[in-house]
N, CA, C and O atoms as a DFTB+ gen file, in Angstrom:
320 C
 N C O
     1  1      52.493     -58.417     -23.568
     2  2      51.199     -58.452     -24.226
     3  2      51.414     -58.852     -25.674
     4  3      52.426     -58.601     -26.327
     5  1      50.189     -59.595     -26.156
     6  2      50.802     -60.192     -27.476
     7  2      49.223     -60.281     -28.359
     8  3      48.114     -60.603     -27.933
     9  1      49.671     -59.843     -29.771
    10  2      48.409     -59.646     -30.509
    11  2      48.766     -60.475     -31.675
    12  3      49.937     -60.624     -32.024
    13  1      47.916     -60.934     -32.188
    14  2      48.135     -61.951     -33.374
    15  2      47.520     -61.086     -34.593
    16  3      47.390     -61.472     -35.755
    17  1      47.248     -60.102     -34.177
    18  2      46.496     -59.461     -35.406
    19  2      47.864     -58.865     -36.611
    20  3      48.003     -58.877     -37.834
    21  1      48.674     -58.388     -35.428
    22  2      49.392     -57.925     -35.711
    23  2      51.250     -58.643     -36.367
    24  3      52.262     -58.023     -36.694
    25  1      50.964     -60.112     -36.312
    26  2      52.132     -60.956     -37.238
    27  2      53.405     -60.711     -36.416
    28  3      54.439     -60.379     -36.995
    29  1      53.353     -60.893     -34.831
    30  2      54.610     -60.215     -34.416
    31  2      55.341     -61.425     -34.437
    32  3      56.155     -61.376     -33.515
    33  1      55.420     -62.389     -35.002
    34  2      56.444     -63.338     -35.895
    35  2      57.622     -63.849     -34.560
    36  3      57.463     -63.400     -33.425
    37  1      58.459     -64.556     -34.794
    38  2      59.385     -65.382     -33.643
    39  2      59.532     -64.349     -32.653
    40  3      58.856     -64.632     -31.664
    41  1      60.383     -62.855     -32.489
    42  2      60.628     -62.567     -31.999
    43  2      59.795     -62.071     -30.563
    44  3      60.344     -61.656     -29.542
    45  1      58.671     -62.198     -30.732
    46  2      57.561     -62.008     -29.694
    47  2      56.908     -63.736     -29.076
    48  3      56.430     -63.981     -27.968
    49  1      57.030     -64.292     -29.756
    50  2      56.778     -65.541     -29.201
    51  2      58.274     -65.939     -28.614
    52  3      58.241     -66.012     -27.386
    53  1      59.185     -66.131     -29.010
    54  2      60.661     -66.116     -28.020
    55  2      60.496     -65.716     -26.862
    56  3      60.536     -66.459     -25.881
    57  1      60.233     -64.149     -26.818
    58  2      60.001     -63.575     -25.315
    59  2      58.956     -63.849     -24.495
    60  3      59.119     -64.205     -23.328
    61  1      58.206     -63.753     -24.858
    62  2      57.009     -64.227     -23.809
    63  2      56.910     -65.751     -23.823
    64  3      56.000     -66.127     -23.084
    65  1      57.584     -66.787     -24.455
    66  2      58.056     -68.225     -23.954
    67  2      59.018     -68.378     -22.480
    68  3      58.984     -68.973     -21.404
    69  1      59.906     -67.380     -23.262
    70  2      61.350     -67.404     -22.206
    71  2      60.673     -66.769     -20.933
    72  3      60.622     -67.435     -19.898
    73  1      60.245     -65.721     -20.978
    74  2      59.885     -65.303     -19.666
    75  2      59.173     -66.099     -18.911
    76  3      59.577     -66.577     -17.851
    77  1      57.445     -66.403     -19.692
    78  2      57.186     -67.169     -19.205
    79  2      57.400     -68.645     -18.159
    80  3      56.676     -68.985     -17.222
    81  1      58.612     -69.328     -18.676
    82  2      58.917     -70.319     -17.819
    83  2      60.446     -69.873     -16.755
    84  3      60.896     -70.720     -15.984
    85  1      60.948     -68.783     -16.848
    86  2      62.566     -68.548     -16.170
    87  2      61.545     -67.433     -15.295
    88  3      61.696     -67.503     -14.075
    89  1      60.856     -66.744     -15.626
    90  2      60.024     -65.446     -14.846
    91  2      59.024     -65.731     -14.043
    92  3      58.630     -65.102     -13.061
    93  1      58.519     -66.988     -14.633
    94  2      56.904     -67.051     -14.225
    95  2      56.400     -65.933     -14.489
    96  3      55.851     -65.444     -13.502
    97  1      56.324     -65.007     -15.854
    98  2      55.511     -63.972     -16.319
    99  2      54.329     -64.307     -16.552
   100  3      54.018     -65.491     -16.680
   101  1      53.506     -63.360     -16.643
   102  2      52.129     -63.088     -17.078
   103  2      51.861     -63.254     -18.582
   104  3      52.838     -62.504     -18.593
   105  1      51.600     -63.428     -19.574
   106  2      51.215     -63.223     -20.523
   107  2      49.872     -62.745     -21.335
   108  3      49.279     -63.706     -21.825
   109  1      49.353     -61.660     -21.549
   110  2      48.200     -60.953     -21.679
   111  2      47.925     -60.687     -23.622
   112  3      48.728     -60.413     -24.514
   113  1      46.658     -60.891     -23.634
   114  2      46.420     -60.473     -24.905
   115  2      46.052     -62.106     -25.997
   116  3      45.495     -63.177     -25.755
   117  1      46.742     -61.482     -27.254
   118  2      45.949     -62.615     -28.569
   119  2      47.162     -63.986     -28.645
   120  3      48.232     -63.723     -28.096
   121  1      47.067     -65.103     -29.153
   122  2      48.342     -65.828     -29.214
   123  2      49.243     -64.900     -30.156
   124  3      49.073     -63.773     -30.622
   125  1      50.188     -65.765     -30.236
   126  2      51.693     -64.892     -31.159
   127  2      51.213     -65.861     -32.834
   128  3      50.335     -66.703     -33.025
   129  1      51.984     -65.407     -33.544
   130  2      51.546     -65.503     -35.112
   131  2      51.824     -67.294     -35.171
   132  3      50.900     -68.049     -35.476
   133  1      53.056     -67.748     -34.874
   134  2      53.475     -69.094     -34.679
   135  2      55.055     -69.518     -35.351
   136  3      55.750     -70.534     -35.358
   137  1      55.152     -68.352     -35.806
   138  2      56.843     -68.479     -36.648
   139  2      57.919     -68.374     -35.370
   140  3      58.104     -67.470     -34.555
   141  1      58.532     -69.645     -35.536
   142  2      59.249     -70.533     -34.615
   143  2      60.759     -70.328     -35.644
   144  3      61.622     -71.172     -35.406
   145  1      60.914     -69.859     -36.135
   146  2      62.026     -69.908     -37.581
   147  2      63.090     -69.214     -37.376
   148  3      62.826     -68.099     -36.927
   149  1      64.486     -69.478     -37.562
   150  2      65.511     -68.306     -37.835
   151  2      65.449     -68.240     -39.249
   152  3      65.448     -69.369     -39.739
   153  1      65.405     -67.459     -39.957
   154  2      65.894     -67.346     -41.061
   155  2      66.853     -66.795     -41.963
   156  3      67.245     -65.738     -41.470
   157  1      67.406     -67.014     -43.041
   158  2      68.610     -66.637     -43.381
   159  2      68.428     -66.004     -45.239
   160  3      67.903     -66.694     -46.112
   161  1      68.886     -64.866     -45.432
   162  2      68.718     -64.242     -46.999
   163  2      69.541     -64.417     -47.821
   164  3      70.224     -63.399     -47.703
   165  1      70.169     -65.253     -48.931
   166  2      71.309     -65.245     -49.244
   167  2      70.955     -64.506     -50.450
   168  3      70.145     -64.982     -51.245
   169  1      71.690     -62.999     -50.700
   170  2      71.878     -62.805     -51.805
   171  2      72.211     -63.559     -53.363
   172  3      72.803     -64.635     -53.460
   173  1      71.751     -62.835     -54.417
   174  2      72.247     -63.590     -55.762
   175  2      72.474     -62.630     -56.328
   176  3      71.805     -61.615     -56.137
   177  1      74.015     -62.706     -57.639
   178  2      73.961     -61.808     -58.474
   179  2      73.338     -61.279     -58.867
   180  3      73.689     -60.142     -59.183
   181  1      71.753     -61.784     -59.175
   182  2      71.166     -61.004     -60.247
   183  2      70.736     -59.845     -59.506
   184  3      71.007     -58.789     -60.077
   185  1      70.177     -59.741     -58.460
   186  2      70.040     -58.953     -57.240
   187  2      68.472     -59.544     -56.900
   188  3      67.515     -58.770     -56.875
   189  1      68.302     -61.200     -56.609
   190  2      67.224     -61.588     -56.008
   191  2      67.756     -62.053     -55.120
   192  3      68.981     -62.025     -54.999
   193  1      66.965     -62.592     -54.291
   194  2      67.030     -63.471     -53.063
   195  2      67.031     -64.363     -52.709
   196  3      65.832     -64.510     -52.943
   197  1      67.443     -65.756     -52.058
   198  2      66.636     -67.025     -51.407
   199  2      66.923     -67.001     -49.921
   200  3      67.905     -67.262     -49.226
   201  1      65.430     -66.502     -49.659
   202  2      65.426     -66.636     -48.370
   203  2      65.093     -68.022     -47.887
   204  3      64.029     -68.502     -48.279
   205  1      66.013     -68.864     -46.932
   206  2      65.976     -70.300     -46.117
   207  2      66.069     -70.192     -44.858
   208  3      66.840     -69.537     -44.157
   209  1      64.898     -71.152     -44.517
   210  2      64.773     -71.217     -43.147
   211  2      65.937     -72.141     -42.372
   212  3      66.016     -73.332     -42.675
   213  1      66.938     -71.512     -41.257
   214  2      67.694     -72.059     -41.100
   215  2      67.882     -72.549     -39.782
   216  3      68.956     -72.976     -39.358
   217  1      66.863     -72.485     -39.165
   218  2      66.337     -73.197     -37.762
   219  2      65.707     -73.058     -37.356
   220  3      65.145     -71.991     -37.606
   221  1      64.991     -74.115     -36.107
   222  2      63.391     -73.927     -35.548
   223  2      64.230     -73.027     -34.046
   224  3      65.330     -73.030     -33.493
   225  1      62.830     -72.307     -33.890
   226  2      63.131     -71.773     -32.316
   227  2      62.544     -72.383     -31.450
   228  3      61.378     -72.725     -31.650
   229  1      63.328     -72.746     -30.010
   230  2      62.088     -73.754     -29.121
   231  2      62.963     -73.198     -27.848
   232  3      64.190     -73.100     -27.895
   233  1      62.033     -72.785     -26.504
   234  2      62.198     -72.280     -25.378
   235  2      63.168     -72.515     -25.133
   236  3      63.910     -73.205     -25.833
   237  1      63.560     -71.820     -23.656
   238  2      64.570     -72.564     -22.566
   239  2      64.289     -73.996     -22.224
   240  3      65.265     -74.727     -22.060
   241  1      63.001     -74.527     -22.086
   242  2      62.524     -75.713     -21.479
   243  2      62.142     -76.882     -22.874
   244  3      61.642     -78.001     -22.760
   245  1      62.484     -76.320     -23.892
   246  2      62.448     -77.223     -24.942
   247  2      61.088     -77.185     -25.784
   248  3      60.828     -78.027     -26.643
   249  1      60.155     -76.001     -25.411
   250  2      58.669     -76.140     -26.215
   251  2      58.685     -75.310     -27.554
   252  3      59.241     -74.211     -27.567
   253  1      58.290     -75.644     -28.292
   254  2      58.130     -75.042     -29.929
   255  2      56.683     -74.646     -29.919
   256  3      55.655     -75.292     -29.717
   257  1      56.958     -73.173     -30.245
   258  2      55.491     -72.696     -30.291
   259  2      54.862     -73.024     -32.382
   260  3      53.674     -73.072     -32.701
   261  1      55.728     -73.142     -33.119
   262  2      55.077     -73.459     -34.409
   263  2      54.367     -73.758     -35.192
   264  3      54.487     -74.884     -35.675
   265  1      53.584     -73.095     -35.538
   266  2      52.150     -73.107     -35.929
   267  2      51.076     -72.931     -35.141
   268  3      49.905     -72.932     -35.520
   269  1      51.539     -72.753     -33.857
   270  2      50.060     -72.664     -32.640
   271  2      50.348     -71.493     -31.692
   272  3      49.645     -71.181     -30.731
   273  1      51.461     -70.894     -32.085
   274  2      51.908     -69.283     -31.459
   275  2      51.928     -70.379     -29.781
   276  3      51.744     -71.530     -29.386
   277  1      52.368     -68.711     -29.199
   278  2      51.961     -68.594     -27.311
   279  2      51.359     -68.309     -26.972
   280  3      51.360     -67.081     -26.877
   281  1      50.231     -69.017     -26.434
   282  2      48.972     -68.266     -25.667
   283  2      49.257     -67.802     -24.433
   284  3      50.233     -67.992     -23.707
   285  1      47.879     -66.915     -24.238
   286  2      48.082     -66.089     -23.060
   287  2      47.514     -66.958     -22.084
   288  3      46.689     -67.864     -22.209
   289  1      48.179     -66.460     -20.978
   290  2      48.030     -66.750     -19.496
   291  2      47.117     -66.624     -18.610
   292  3      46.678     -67.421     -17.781
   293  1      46.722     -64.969     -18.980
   294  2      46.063     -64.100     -18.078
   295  2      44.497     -63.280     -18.881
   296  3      44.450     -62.303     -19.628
   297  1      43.595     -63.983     -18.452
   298  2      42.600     -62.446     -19.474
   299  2      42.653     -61.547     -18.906
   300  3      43.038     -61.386     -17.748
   301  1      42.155     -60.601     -19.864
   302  2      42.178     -59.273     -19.982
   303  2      41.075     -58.835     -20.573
   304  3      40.853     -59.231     -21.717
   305  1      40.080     -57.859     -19.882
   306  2      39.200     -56.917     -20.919
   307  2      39.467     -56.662     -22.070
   308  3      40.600     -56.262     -22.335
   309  1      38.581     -56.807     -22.994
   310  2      38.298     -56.565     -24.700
   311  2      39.436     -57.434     -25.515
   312  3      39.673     -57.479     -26.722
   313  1      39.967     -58.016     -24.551
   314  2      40.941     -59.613     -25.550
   315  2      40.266     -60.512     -26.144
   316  3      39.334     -60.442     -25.343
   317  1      39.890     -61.396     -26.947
   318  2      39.373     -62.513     -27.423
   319  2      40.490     -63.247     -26.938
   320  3      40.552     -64.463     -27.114
């Protein structure tokens, strides 16, 4: 189940991609946020950050959800 309200960012669009096409899962609920990204933090002396994006994520079958999340499959009562 997947809610967009809630920013669940690559790691929820990963899974319900992957399943989706190796499972033939269901997918229920809002699309996923659309962050397709690995990203990487490199510390700095001063004690800031640069966080860089250091790769796109795209299924088993080669699809990139980025910028348009994973939609659902299946409705469900009180889902938009």
């Amino acid at each position: 189940m997947l809610d967009k309200k809630t920013h669940t960012a690559s790691g929820a669009g990963a899974l319900a991609q992957a399943l989706r096409e190796s499972r033939d899962a269901r997918v229920f609920g809002r699309a996923t946020f659309g962050m397709a990204e690995a990203d990487t933090i490199l510390p700095l002396r001063s004690g800031a950050v640069i966080r860089m994006a250091a790769g796109r994520l795209e299924s088993p079958n080669g699809f990139s959800w980025a910028s348009k999340g994973v939609g659902r499959t299946c409705f469900y009562p009180g889902t938009t």
